[in-house]
Short mmCIF file of N, CA and C in Angstrom, two decimals:
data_model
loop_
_atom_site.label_atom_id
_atom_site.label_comp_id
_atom_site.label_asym_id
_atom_site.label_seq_id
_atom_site.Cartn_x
_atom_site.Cartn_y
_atom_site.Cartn_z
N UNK A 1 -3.59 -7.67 -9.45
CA UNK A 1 -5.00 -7.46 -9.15
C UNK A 1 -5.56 -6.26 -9.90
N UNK A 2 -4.48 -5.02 -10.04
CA UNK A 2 -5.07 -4.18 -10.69
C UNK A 2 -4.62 -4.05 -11.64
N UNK A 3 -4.18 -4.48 -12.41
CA UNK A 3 -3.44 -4.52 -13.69
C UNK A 3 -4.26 -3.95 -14.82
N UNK A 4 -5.28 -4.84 -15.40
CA UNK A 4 -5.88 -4.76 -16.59
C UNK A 4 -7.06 -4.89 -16.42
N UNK A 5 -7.47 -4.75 -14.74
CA UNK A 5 -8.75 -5.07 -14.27
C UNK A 5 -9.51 -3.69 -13.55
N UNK A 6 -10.98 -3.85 -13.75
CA UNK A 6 -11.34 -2.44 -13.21
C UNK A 6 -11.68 -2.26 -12.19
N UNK A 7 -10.90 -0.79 -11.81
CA UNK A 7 -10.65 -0.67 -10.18
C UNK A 7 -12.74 -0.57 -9.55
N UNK A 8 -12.15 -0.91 -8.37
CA UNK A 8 -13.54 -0.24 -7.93
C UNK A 8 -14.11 0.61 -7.89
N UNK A 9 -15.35 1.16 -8.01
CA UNK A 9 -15.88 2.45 -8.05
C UNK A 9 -15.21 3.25 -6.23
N UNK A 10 -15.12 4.74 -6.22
CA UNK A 10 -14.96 5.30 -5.00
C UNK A 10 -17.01 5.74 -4.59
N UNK A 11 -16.87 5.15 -3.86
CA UNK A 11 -18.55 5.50 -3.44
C UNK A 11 -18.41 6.57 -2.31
N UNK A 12 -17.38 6.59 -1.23
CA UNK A 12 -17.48 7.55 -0.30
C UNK A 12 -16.18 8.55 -0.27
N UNK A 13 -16.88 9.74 0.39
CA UNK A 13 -16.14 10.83 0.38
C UNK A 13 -15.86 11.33 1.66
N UNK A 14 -14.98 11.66 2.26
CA UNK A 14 -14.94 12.50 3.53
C UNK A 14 -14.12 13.91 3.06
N UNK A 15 -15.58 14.75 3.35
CA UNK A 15 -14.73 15.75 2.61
C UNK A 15 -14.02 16.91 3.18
N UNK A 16 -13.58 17.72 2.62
CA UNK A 16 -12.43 19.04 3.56
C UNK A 16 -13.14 19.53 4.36
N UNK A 17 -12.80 19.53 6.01
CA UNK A 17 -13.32 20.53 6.55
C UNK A 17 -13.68 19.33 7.63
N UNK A 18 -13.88 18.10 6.98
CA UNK A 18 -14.54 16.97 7.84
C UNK A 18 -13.62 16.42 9.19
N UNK A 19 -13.95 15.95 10.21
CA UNK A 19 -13.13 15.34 10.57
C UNK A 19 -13.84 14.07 11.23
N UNK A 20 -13.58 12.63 11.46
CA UNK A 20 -14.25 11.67 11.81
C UNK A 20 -13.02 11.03 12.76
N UNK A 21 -13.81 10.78 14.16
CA UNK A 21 -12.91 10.14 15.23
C UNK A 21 -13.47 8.65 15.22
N UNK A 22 -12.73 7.41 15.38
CA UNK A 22 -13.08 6.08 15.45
C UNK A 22 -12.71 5.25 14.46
N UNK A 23 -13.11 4.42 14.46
CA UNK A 23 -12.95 3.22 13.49
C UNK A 23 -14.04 3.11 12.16
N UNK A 24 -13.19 3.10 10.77
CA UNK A 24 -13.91 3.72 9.81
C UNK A 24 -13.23 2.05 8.90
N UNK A 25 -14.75 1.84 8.60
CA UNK A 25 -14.58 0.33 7.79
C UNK A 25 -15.41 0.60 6.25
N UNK A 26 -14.81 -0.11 5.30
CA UNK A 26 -15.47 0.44 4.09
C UNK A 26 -15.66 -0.45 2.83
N UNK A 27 -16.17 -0.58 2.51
CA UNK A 27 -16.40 -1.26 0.73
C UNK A 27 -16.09 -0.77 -0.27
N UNK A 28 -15.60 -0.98 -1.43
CA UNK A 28 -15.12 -1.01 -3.01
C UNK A 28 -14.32 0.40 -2.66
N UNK A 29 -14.58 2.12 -2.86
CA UNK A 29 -13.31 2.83 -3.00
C UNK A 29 -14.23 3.93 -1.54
N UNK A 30 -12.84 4.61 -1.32
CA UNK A 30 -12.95 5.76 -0.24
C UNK A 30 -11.89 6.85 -0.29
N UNK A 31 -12.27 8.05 -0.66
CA UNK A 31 -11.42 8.86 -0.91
C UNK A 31 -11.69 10.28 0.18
N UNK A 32 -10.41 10.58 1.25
CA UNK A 32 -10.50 11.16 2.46
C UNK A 32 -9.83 12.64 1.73
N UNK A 33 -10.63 13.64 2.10
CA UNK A 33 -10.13 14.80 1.65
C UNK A 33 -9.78 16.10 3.41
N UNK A 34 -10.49 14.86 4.46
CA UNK A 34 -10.39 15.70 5.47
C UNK A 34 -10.07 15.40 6.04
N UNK A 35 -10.22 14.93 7.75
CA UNK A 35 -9.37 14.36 8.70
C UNK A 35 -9.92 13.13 9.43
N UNK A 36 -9.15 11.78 9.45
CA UNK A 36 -9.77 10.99 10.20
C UNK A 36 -8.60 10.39 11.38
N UNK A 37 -9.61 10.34 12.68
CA UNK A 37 -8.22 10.00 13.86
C UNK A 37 -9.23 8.92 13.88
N UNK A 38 -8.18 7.46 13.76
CA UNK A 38 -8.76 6.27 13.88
C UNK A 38 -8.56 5.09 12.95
N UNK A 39 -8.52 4.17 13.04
CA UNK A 39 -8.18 2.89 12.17
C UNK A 39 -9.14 3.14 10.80
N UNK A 40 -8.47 2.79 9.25
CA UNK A 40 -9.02 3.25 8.80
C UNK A 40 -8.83 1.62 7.85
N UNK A 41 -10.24 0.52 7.88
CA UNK A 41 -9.91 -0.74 7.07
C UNK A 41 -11.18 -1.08 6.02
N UNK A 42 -10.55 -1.64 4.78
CA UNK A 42 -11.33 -2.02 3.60
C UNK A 42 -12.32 -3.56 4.17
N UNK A 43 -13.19 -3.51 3.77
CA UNK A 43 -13.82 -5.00 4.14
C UNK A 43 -12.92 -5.48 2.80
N UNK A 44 -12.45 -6.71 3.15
CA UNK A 44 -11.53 -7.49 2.59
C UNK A 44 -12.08 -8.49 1.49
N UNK A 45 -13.93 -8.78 1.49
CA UNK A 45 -14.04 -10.11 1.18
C UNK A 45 -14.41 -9.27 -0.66
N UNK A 46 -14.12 -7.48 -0.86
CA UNK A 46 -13.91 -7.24 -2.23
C UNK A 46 -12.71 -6.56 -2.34
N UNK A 47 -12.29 -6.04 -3.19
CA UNK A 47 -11.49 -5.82 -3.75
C UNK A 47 -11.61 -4.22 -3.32
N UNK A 48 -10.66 -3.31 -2.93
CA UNK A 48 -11.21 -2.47 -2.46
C UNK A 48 -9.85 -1.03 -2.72
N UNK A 49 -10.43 0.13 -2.88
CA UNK A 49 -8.79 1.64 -3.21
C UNK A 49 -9.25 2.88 -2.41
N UNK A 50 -8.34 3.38 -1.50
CA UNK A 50 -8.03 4.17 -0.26
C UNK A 50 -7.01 5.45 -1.59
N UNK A 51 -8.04 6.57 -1.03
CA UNK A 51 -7.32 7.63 -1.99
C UNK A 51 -7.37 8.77 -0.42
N UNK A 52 -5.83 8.92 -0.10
CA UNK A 52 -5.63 9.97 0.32
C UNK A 52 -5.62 11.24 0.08
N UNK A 53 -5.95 11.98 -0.22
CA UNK A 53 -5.36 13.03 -1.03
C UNK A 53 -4.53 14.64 -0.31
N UNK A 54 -3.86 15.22 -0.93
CA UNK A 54 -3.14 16.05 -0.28
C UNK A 54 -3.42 16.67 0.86
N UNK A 55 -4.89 17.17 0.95
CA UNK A 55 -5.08 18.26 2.21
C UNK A 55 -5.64 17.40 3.22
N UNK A 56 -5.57 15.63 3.19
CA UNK A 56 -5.67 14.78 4.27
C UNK A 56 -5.05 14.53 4.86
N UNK A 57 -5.52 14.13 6.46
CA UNK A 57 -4.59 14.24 7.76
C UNK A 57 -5.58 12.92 8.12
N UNK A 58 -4.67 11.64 8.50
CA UNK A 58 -5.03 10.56 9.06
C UNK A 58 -4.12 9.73 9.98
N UNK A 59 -5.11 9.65 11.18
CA UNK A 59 -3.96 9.58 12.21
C UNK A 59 -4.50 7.82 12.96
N UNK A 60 -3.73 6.66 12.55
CA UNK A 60 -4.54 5.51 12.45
C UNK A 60 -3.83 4.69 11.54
N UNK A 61 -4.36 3.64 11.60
CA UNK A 61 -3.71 2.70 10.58
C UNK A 61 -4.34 2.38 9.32
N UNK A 62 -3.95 2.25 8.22
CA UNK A 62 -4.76 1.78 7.08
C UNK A 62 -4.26 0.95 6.45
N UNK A 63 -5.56 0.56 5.63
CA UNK A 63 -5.33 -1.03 5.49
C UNK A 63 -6.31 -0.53 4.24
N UNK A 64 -5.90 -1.44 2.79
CA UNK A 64 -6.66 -1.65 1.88
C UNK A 64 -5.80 -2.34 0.87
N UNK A 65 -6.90 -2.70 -0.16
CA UNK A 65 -5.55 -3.71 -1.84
C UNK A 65 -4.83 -2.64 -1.97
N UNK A 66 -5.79 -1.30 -2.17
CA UNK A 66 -4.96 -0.18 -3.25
C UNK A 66 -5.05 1.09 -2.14
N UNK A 67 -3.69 1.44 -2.10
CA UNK A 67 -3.90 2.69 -1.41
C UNK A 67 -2.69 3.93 -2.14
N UNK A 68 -3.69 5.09 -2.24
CA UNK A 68 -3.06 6.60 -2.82
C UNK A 68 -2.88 7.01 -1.71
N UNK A 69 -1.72 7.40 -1.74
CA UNK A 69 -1.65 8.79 -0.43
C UNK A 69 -1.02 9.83 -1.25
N UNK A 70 -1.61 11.12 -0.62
CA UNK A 70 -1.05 12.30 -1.29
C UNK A 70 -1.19 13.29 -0.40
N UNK A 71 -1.42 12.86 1.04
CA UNK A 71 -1.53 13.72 2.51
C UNK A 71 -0.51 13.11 3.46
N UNK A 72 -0.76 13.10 4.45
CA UNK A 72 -0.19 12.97 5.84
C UNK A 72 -0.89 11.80 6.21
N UNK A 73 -0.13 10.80 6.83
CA UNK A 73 -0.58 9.66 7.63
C UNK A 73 0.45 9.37 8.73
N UNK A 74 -0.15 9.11 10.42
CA UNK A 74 0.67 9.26 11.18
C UNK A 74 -0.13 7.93 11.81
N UNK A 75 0.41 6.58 11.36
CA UNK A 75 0.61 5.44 11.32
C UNK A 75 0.81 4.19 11.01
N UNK A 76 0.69 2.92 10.94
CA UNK A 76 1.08 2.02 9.86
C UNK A 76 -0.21 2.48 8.41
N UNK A 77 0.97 1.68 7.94
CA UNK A 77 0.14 1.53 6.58
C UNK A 77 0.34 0.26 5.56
N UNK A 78 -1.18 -0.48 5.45
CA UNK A 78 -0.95 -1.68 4.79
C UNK A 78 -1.25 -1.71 3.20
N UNK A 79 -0.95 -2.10 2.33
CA UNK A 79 -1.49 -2.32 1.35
C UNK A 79 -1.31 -3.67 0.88
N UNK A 80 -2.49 -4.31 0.58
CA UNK A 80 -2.36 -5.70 0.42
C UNK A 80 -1.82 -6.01 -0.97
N UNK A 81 -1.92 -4.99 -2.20
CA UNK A 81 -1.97 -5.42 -3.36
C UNK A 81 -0.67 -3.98 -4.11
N UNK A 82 -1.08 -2.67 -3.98
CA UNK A 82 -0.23 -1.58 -4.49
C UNK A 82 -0.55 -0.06 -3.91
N UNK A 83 0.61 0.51 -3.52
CA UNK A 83 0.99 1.40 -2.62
C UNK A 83 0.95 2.58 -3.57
N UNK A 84 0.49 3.92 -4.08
CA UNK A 84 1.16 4.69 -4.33
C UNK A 84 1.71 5.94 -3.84
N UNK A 85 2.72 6.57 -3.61
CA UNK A 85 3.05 7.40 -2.67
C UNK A 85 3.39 8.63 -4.17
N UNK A 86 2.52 9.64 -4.11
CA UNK A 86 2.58 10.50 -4.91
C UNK A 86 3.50 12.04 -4.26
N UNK A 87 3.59 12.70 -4.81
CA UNK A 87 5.11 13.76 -4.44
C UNK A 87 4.45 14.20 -2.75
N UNK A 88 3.78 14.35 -2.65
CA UNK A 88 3.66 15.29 -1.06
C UNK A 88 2.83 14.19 -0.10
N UNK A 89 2.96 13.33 -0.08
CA UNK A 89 2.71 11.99 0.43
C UNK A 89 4.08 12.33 1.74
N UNK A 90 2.90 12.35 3.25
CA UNK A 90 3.85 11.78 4.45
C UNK A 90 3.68 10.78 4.98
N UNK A 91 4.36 10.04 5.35
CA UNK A 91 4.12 8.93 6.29
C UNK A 91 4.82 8.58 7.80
N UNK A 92 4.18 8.68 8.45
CA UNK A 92 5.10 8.09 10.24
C UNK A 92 4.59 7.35 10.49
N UNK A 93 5.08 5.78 10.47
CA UNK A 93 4.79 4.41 10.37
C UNK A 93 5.25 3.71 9.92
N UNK A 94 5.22 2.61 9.99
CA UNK A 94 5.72 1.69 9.38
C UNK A 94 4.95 1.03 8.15
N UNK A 95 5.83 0.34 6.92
CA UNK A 95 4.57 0.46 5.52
C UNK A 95 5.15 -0.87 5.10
N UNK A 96 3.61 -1.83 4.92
CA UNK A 96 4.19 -3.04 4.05
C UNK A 96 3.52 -2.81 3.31
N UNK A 97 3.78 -3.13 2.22
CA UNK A 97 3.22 -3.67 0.27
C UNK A 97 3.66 -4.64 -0.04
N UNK A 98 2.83 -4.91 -1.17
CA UNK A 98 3.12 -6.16 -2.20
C UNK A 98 3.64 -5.72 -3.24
N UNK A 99 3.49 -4.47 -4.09
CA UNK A 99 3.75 -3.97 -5.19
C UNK A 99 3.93 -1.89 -4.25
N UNK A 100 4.98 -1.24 -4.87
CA UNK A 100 5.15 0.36 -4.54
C UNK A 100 5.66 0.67 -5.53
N UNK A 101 4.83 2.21 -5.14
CA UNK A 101 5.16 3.35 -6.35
C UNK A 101 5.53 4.61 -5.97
N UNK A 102 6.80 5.23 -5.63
CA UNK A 102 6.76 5.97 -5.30
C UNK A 102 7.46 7.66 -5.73
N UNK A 103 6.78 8.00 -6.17
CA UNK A 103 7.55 9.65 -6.36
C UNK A 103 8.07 10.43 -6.08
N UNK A 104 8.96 11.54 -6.65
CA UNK A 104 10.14 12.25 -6.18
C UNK A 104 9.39 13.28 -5.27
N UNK A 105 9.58 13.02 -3.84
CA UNK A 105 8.89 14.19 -3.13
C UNK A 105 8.52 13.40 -1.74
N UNK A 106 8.30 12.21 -1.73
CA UNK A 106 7.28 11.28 -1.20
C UNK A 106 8.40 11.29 0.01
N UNK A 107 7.72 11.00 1.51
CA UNK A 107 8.39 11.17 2.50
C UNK A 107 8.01 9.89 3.74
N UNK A 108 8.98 9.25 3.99
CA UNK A 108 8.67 8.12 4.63
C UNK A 108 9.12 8.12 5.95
N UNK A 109 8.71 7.99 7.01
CA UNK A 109 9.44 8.29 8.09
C UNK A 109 9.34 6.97 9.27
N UNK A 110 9.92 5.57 8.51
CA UNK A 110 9.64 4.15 9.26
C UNK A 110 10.40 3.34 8.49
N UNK A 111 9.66 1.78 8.83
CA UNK A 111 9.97 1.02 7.76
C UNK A 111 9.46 0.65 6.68
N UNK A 112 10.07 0.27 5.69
CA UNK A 112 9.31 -0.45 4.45
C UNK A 112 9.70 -2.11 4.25
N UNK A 113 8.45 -2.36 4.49
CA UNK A 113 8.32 -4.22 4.34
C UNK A 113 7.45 -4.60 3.29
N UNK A 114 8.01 -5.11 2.03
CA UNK A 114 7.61 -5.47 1.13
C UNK A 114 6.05 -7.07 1.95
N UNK A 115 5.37 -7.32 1.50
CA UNK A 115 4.52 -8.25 1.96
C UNK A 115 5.09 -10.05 1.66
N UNK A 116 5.75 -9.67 -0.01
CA UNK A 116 6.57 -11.18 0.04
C UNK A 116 7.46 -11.44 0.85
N UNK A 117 8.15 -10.24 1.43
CA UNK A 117 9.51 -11.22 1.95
C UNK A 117 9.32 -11.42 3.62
N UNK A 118 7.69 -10.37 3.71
CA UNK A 118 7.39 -10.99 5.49
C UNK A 118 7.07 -12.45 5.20
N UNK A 119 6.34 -12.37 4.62
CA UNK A 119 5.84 -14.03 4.37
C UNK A 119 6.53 -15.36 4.29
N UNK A 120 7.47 -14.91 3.38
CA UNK A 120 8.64 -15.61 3.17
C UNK A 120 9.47 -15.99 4.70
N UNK A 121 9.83 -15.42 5.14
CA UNK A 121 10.25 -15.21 6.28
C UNK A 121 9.53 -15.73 7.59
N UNK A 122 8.29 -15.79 7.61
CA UNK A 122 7.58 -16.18 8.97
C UNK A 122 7.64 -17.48 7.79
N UNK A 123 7.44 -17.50 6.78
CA UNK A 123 7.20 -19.26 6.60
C UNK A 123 8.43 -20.21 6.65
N UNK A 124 8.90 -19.04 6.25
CA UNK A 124 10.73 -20.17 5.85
C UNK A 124 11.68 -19.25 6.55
N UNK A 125 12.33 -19.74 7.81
CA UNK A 125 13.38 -18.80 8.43
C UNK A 125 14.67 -18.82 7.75
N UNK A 126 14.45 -19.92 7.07
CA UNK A 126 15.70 -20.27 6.05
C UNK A 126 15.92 -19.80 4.88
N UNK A 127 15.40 -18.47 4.32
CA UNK A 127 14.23 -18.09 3.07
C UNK A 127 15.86 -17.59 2.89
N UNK A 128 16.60 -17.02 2.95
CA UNK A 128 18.19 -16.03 2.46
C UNK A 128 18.52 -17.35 1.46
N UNK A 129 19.28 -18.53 2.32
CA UNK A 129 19.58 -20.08 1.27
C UNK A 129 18.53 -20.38 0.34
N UNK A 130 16.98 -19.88 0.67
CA UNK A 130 17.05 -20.90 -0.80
C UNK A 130 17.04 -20.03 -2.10
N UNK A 131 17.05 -18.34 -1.61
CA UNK A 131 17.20 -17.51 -2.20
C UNK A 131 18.42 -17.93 -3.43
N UNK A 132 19.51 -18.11 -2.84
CA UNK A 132 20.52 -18.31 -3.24
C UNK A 132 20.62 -19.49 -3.92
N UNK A 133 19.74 -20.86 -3.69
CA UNK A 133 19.61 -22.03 -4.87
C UNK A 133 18.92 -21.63 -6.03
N UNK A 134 18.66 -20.53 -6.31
CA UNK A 134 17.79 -20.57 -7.72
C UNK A 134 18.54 -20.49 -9.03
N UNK A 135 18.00 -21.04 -10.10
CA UNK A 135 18.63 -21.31 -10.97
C UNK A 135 19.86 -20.09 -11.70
N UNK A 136 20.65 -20.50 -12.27
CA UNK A 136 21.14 -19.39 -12.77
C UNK A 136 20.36 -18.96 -14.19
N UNK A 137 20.08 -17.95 -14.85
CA UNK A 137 19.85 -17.33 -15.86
C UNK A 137 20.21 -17.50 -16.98
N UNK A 138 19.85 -17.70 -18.22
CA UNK A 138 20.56 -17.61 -19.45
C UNK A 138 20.13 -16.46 -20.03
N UNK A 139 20.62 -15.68 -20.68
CA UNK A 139 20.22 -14.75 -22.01
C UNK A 139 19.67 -15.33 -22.92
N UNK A 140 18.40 -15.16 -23.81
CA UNK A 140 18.11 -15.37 -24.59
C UNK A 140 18.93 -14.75 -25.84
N UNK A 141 19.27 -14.20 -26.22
CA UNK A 141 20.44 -13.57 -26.92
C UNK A 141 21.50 -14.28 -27.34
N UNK A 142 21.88 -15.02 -26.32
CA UNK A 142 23.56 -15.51 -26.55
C UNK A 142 22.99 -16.71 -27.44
N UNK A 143 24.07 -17.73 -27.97
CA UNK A 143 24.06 -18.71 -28.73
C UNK A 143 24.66 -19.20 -27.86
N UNK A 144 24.81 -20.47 -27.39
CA UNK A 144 25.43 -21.41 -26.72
C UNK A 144 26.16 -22.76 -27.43
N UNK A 145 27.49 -22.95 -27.76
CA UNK A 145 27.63 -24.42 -28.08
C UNK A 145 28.41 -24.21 -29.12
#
């Protein structure tokens, strides 16, 4: 999703010093520099990037495609599309992704659930076997015959 494509603009700021209690819902980017106690979710029907940054304290769950953390978060954390956990990045919660990035420093204090293999899993309880039917590999390299 974010590959070669351009991220969303960040339109809102919560800035140092701030603190916001409740449920905080948002469009295209949001970047928290202060404190929010409360669920913190992207409207889903765009494409949307959650920038934590170091001197943030968020106590709540978050949810977005793209999420930076580079503060403290003291609950789940979703990312639908790519996670990055930069050096002073905390987390107490539990964290699914689709795609993670994470740096020497970064501190996790839960689980990590990739988003394919929940899926996989609530769809196919059988998902380990068919893991194991997939084809074997060739090298392009070798010559065969």
């Amino acid at each position: 999703m974010f590959g070669k494509k351009k991220q969303p603009p960040i339109k809102s700021l919560i800035a140092p010093g701030s603190c916001i209690e409740g449920k905080l819902t948002f469009t295209d980017g949001l970047r928290i520099d202060g404190e929010v106690v409360g669920d913190i979710r992207a409207d889903e029907s765009s494409p949307s990037i959650l920038v934590i940054s170091e001197s943030a304290i968020v106590t709540g769950l978050v949810q977005a495609d793209h999420v930076i953390i580079n503060g403290r978060v003291n609950g789940p954390v979703h990312a639908t599309e790519l996670l990055e956990l930069q050096p002073k990045a905390r987390i107490e919660g539990e964290v699914s992704y689709k795609a993670l990035e994470m740096h020497q420093g970064a501190v996790i204090s839960g689980q990590l659930r990739p988003i394919l293999h929940q899926a996989l899993a609530e769809i196919q309880p059988a998902a380990p076997q068919a893991l194991e039917d997939k084809p074997v590999l060739k090298l392009a390299g070798k010559k065969h015959g």
